mmCIF file of C-alpha atoms in Angstrom:
data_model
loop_
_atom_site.group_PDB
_atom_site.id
_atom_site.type_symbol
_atom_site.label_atom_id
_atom_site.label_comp_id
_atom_site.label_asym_id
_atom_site.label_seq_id
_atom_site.Cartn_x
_atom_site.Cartn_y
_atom_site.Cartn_z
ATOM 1 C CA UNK R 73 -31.186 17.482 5.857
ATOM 2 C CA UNK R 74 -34.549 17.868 8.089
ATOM 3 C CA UNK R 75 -34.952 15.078 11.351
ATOM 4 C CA UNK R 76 -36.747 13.180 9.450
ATOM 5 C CA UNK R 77 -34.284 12.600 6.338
ATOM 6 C CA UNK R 78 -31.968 11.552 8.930
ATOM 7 C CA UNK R 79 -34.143 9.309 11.313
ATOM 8 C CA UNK R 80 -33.180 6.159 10.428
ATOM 9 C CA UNK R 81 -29.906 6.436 10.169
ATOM 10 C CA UNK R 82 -28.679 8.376 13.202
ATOM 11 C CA UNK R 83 -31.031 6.698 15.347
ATOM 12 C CA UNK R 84 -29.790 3.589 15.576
ATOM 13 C CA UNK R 85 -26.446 5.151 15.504
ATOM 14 C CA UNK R 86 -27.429 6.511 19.081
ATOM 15 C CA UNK R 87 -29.558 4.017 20.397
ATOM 16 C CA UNK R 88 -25.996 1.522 20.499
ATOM 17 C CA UNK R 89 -24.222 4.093 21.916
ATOM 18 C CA UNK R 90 -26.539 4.622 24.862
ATOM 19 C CA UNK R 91 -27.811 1.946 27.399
ATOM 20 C CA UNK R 92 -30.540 2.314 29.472
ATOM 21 C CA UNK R 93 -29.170 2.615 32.814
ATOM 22 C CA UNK R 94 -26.931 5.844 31.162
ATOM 23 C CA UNK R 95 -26.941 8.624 33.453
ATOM 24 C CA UNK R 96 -29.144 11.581 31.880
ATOM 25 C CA UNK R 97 -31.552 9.522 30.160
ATOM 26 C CA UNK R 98 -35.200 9.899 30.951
ATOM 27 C CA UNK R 99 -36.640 5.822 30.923
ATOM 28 C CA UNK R 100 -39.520 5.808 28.744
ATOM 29 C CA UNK R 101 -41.491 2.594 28.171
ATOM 30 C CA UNK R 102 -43.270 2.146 24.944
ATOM 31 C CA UNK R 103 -46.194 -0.709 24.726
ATOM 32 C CA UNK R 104 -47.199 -1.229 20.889
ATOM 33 C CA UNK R 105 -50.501 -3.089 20.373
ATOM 34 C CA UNK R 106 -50.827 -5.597 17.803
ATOM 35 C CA UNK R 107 -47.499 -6.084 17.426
ATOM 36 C CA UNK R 108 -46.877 -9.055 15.312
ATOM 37 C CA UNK R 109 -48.902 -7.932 12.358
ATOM 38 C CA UNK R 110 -47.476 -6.357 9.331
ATOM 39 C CA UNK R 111 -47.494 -3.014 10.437
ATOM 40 C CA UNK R 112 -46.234 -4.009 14.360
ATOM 41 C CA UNK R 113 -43.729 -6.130 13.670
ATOM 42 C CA UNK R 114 -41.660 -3.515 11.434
ATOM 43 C CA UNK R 115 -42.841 -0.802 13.620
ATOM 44 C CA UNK R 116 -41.347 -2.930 16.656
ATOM 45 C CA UNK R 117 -37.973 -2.970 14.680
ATOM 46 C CA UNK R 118 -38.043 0.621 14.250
ATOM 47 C CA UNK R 119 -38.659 1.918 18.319
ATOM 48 C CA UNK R 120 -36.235 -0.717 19.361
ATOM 49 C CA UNK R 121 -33.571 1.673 17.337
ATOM 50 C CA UNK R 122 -34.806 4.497 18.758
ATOM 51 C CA UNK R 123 -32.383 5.905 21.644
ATOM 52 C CA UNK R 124 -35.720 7.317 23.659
ATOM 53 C CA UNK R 125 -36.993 4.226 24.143
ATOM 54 C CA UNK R 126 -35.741 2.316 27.224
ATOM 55 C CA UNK R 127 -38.503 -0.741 27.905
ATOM 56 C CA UNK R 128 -40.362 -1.902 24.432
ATOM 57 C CA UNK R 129 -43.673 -4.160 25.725
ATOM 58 C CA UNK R 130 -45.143 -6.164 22.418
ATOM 59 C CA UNK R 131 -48.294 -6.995 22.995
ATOM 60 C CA UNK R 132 -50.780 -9.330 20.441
ATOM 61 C CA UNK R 133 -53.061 -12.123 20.542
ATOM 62 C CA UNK R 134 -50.382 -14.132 19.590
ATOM 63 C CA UNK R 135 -46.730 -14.459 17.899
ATOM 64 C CA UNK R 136 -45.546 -11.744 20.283
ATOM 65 C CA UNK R 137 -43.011 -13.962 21.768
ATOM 66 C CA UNK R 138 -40.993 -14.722 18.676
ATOM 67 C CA UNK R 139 -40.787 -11.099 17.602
ATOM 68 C CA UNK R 140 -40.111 -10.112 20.970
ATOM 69 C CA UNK R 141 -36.981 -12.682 20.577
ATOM 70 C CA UNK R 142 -36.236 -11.369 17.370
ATOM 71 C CA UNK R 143 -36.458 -7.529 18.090
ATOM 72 C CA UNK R 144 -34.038 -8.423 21.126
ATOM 73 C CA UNK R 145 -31.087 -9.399 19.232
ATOM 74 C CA UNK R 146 -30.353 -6.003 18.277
ATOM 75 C CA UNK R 147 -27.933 -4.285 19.837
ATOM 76 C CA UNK R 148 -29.557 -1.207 21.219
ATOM 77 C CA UNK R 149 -30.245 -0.156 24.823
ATOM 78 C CA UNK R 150 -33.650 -0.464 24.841
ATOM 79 C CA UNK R 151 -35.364 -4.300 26.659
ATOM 80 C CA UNK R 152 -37.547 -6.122 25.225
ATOM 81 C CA UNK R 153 -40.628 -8.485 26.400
ATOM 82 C CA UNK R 154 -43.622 -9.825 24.530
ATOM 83 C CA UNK R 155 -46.904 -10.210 25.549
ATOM 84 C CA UNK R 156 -49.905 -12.440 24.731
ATOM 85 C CA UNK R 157 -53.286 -12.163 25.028
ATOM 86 C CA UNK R 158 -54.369 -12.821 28.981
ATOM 87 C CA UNK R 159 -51.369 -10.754 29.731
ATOM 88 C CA UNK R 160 -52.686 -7.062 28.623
ATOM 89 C CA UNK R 161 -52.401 -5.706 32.069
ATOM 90 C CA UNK R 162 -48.266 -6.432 31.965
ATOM 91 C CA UNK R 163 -47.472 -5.317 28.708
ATOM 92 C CA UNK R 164 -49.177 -1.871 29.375
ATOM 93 C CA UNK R 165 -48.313 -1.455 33.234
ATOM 94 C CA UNK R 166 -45.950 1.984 33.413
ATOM 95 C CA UNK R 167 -46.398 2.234 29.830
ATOM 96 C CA UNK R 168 -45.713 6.057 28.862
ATOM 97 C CA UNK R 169 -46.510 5.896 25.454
ATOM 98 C CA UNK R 170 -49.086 3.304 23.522
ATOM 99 C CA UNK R 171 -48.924 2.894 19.866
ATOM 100 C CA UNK R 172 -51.858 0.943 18.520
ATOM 101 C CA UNK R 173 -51.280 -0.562 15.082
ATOM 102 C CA UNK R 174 -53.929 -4.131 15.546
ATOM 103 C CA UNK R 175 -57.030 -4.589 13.708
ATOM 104 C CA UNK R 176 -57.279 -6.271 10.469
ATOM 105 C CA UNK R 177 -55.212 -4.656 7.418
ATOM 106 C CA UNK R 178 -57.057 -3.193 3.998
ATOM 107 C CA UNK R 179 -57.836 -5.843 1.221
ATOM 108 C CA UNK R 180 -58.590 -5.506 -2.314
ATOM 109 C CA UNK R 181 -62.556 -4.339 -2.180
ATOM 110 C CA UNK R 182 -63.013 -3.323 0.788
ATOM 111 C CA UNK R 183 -64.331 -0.211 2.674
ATOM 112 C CA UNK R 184 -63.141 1.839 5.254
ATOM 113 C CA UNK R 185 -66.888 0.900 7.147
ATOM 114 C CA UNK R 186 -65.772 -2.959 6.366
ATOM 115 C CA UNK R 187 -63.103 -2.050 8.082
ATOM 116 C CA UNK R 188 -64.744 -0.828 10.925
ATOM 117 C CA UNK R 189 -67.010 -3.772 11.746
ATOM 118 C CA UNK R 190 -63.792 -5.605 12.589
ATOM 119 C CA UNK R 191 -61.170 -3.115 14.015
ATOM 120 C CA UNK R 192 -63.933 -1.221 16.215
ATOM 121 C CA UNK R 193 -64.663 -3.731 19.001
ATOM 122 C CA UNK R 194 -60.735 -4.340 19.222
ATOM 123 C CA UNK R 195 -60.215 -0.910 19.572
ATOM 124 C CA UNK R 196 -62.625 -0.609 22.041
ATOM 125 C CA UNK R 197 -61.310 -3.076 24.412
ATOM 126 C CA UNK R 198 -57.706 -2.452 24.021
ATOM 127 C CA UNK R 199 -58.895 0.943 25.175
ATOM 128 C CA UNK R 200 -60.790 -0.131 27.926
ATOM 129 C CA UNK R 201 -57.142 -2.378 29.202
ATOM 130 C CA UNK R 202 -55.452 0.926 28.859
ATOM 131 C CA UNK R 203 -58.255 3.361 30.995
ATOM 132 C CA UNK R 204 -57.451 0.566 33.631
ATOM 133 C CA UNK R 205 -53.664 -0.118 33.417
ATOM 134 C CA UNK R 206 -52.212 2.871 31.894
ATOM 135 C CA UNK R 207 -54.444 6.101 32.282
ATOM 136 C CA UNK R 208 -51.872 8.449 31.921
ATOM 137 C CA UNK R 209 -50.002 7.302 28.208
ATOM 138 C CA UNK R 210 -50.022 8.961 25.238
ATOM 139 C CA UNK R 211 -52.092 6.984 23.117
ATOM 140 C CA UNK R 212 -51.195 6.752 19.193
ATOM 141 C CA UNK R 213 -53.975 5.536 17.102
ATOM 142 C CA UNK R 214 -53.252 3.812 13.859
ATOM 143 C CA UNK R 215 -56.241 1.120 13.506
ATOM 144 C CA UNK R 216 -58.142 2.061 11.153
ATOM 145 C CA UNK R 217 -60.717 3.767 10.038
ATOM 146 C CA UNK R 218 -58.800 6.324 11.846
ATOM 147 C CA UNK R 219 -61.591 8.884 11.367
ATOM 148 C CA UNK R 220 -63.975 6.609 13.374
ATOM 149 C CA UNK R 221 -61.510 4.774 15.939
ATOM 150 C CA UNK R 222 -60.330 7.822 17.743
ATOM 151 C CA UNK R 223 -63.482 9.149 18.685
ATOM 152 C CA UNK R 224 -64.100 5.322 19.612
ATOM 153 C CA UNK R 225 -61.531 5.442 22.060
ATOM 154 C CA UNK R 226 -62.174 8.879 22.907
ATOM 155 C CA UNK R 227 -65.329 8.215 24.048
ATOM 156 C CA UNK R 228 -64.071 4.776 25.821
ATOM 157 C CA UNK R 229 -62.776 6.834 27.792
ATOM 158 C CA UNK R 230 -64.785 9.314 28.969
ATOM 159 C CA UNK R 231 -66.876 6.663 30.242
ATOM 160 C CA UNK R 232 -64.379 5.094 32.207
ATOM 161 C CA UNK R 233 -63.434 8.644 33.196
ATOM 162 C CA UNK R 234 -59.727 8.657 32.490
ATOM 163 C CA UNK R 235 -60.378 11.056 29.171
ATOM 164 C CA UNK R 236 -57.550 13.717 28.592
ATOM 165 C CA UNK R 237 -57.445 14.849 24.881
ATOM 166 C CA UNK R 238 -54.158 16.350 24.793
ATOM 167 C CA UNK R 239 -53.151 12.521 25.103
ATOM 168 C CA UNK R 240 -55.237 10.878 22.621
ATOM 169 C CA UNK R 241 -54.012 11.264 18.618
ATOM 170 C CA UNK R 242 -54.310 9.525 15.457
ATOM 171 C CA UNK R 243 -51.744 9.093 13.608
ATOM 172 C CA UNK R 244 -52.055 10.607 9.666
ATOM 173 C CA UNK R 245 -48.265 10.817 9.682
ATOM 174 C CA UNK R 246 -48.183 8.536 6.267
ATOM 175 C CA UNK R 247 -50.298 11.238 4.625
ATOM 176 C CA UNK R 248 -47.651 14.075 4.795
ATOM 177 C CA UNK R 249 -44.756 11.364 4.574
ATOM 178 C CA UNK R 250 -46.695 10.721 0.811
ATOM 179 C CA UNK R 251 -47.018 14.394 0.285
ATOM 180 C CA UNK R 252 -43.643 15.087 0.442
ATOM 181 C CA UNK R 253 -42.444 12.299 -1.370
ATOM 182 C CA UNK R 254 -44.568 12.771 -4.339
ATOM 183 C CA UNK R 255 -44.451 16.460 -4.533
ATOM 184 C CA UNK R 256 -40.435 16.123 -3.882
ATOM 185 C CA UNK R 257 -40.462 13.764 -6.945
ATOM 186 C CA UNK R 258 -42.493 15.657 -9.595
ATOM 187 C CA UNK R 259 -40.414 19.296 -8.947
ATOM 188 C CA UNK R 260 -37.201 17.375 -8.750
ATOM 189 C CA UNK R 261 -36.454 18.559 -4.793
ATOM 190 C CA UNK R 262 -34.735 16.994 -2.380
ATOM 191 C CA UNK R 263 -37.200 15.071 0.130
ATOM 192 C CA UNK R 264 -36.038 15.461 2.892
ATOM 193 C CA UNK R 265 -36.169 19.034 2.513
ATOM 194 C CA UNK R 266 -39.526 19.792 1.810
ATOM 195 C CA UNK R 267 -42.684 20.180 3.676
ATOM 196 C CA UNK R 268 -46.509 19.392 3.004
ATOM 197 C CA UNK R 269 -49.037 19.970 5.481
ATOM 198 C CA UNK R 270 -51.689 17.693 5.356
ATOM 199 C CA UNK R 271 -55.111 18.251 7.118
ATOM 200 C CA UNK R 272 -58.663 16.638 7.599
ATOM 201 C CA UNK R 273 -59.020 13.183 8.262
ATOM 202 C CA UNK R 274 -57.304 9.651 6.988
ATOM 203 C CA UNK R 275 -59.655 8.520 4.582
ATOM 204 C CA UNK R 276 -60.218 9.338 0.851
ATOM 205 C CA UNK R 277 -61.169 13.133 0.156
ATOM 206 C CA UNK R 278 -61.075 13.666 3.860
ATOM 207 C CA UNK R 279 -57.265 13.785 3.482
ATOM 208 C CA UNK R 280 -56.089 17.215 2.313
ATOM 209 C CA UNK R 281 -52.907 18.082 1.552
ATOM 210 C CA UNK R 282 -52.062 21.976 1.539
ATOM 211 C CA UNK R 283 -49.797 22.015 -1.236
ATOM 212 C CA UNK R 284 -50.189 25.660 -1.407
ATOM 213 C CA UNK R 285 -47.990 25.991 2.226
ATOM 214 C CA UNK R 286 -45.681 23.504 0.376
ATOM 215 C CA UNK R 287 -42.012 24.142 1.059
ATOM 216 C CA UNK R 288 -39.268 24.825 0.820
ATOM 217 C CA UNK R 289 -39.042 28.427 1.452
ATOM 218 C CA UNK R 290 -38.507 29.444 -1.939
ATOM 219 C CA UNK R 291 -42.356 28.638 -3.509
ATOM 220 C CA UNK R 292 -42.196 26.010 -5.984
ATOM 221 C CA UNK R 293 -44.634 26.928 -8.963
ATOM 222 C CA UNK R 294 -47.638 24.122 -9.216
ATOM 223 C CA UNK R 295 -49.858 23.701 -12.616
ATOM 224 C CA UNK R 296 -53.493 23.252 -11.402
ATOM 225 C CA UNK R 297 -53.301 19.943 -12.947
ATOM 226 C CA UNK R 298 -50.743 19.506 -11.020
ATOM 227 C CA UNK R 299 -52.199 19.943 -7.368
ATOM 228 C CA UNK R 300 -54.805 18.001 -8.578
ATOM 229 C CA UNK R 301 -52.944 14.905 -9.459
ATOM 230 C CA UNK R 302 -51.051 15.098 -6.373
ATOM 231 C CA UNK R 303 -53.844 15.719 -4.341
ATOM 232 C CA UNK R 304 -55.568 12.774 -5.611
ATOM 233 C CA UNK R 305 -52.597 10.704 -5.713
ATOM 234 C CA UNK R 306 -52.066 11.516 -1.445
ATOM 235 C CA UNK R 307 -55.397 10.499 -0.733
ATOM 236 C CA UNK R 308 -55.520 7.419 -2.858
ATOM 237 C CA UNK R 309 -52.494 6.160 -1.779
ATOM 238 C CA UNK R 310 -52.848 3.235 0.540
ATOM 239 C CA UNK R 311 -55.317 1.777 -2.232
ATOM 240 C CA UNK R 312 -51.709 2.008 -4.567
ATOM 241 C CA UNK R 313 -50.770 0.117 -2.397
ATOM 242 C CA UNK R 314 -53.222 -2.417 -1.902
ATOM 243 C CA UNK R 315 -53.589 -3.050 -5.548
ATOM 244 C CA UNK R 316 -49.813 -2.989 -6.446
ATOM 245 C CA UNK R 317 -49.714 -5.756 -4.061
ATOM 246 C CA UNK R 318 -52.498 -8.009 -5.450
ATOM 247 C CA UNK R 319 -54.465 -8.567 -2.227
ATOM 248 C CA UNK R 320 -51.124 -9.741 -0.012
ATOM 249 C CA UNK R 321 -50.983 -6.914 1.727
ATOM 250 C CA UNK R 322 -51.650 -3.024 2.343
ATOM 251 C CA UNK R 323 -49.691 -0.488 3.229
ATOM 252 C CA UNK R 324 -47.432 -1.754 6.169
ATOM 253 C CA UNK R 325 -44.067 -1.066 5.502
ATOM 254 C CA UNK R 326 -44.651 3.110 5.016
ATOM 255 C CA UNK R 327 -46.927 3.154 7.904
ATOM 256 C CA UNK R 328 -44.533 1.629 10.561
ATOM 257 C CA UNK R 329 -41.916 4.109 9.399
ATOM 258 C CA UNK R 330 -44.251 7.106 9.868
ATOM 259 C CA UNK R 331 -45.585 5.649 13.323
ATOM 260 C CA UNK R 332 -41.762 5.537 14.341
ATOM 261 C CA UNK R 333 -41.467 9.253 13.143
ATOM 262 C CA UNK R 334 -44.608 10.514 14.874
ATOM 263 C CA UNK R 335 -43.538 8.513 18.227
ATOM 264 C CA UNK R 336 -40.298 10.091 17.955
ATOM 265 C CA UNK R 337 -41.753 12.938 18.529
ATOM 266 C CA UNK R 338 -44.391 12.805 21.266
ATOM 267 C CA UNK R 339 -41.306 11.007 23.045
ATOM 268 C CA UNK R 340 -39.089 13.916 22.206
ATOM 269 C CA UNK R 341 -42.032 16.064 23.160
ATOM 270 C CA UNK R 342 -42.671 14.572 26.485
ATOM 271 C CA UNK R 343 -38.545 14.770 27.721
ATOM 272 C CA UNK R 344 -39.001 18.402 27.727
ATOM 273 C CA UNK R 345 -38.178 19.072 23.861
ATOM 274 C CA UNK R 346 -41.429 20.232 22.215
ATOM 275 C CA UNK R 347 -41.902 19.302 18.308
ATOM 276 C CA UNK R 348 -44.593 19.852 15.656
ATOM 277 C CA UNK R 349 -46.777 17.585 14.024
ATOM 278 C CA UNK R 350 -49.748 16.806 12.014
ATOM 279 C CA UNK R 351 -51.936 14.680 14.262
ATOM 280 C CA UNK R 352 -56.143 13.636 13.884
ATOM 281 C CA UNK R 353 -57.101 15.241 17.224
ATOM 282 C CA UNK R 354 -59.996 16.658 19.634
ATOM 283 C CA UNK R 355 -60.213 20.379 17.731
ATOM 284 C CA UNK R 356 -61.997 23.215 17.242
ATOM 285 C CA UNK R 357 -59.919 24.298 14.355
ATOM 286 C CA UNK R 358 -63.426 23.066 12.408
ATOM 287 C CA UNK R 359 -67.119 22.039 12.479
ATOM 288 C CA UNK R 360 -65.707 18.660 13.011
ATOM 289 C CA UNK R 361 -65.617 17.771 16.208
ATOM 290 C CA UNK R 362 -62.223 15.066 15.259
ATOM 291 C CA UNK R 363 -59.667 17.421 12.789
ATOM 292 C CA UNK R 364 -56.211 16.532 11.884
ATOM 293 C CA UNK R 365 -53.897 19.681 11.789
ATOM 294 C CA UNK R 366 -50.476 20.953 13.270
ATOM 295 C CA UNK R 367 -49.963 20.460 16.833
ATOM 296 C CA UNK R 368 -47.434 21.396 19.250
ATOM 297 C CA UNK R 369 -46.444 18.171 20.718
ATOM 298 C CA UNK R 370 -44.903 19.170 24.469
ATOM 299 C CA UNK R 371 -44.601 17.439 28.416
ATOM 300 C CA UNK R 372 -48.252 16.298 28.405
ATOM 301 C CA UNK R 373 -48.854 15.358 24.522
ATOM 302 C CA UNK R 374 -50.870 18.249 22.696
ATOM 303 C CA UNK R 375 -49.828 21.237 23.914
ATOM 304 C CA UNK R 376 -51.266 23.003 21.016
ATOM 305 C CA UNK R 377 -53.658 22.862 18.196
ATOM 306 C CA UNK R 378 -52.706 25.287 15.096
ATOM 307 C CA UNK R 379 -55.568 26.881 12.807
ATOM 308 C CA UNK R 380 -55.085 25.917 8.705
ATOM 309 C CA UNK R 381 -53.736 29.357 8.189
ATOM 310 C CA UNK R 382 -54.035 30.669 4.483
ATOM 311 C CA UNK R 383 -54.905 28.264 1.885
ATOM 312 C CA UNK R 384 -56.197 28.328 -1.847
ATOM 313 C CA UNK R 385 -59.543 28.713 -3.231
ATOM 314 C CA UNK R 386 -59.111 25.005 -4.671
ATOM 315 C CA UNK R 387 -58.204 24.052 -0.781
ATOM 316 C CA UNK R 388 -61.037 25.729 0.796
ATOM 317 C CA UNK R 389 -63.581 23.855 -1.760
ATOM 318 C CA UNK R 390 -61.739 20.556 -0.862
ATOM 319 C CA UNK R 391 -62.130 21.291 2.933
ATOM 320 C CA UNK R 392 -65.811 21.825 2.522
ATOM 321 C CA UNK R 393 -66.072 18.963 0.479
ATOM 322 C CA UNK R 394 -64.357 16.865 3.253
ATOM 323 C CA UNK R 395 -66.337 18.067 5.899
ATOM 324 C CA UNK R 396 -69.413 16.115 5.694
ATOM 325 C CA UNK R 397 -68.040 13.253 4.981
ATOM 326 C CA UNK R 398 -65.334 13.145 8.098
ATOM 327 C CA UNK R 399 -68.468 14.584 10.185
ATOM 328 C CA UNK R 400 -70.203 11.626 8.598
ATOM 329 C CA UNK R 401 -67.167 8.888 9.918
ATOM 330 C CA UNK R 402 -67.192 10.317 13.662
ATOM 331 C CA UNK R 403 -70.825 9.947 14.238
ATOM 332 C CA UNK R 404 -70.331 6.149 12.605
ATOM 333 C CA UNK R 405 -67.580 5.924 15.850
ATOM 334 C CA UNK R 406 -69.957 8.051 18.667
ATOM 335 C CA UNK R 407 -72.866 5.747 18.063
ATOM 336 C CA UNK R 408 -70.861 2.721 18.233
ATOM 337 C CA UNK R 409 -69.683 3.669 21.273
ATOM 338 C CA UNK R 410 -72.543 5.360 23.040
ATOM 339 C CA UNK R 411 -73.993 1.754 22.079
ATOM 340 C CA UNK R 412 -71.524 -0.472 24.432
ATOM 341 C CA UNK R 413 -72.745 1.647 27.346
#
């Protein structure tokens, strides 16, 4: 079984057999922002099993408290202490890494730019608390539109001149999590042994899954109907969500688990054991300035940024088809930002 078929299980598994005072273990402190929505509060659950984690700051405008309280009761090493709003500066004091999940979910209807008329200020100034209090984390960017908030923060940044891009990624985790699932599921395979690369942005066609680098080892034959139907079906898939839950809700449940995954390992990276990951990052890989891709995760964050390698005729036409619209997304974020100067 790969890490990741295992995750869940063996981590907590570890986590209550380690405390954080054991001798060998590197203390890491992980701040998650916006954690008492739907997304945080799950995500919460998840890195207080995880045996990296030694301090866990919640942070939200409000409600932290209680999930702080009920996070605690497990019985894993790591401690636990929510965080308000007026109290920012705590929760991300020391922080190594900061995984930011707030902003307003999806709803039935609307956009990716609706959602960026809400979630871009709040990214902005959660940023701006981290430049000051926690310069040198890791930063994890879920808000979304993903495509539009990391260059957001990127540029945040720059302007408060703390900027390091091998520390700043957005998380697309959820898009080769759904690969893999739904691929596993039409040829029969076991999940957690297969792998689907997934490129481009987080949005729509931006999201490209390279089905033709699919494994396992042994190539799987796909119909081109059937790349079609899964491609379509990866890059659609938080709106399955959102409609198979009638307006309560969006994709929250998946996404914490695939936030866990991806912090696992940038924390596994950053205690001297590098990993690889797909990751929306500062590249060159493209004409997009913003490209998600493989990266070597290592001691600093991105250690490494991986070209596409081969990929099919019907993948090359769905990258260039992608381009201008993820080109399209970043500029939305640069001006937004160049505009709070």
């Amino acid at each position: 079984m790969s890490r990741n078929a295992q995750y869940l299980l063996a981590m907590a598994a570890h986590a209550r057999a380690m405390t954080s005072g054991a001798e060998g273990v590197v203390k890491r402190k992980v701040a998650i922002l916006g954690a008492a929505g739907g997304i945080g509060q799950s995500l919460s659950l998840l890195m207080k099993m995880n045996p990296l984690v030694t301090d866990l700051a919640l942070y939200d405008i409000g409600g932290t408290p209680g999930v702080a309280a009920d996070v605690s009761h497990v019985n894993t090493g790591a401690q636990v202490k929510g965080y308000e709003q007026g109290n920012l500066a705590e929760a991300l004091r020391g922080a190594d890494l900061v995984i930011m999940p707030a902003g307003v979910p999806r709803k039935p209807g609307m956009t990716r730019d609706d959602l960026f008329n809400i979630n871009a200020g709040i990214v902005k100034g959660l940023v701006e608390g981290i430049a000051k209090h926690a310069p040198g984390a890791v930063l994890n960017i879920i808000s979304n539109p993903v495509n539009s908030t990391v260059p957001i923060a990127a540029e945040t940044l720059k302007r408060l001149g703390v900027y390091d891009k091998r520390k700043l990624m957005g998380v697309t985790t959820l898009d080769v999590v759904r690969a893999k699932t739904f691929y596993a599921e039409l040829k029969g395979l076991e999940v957690g042994m297969v792998d689907v690369p997934v490129v481009g942005g987080h949005a729509g066609i931006t999201i490209l899954p390279l089905f033709s680098q699919a494994g396992p080892t042994a190539k799987i034959a796909l119909t081109d109907a059937e790349i079609t139907a899964l491609t379509k079906r990866t890059q659609e898939g938080g709106t399955e969500v959102v409609l198979a839950k009638a307006g309560k809700g969006s994709a929250t449940l998946s996404m914490a688990y695939a936030a866990a995954l991806f912090a696992d390992s940038v924390l596994h990276g950053l205690n001297g054991h590098p990993c690889t990951e797909y990751s929306y990052v500062d590249s060159t890989v493209t004409s997009a300035p913003y490209f998600a891709s493989k990266v070597k995760l290592s001691t600093e964050g991105v250690e490494k940024v991986f070209d596409l390698g081969e990929i099919s005729e019907y993948e090359k036409a769905g990258l260039a088809a992608l381009l201008p619209d993820l080109i399209a997304s970043i500029e939305v974020g640069l001006d937004y930002a160049k505009k709070q100067v």
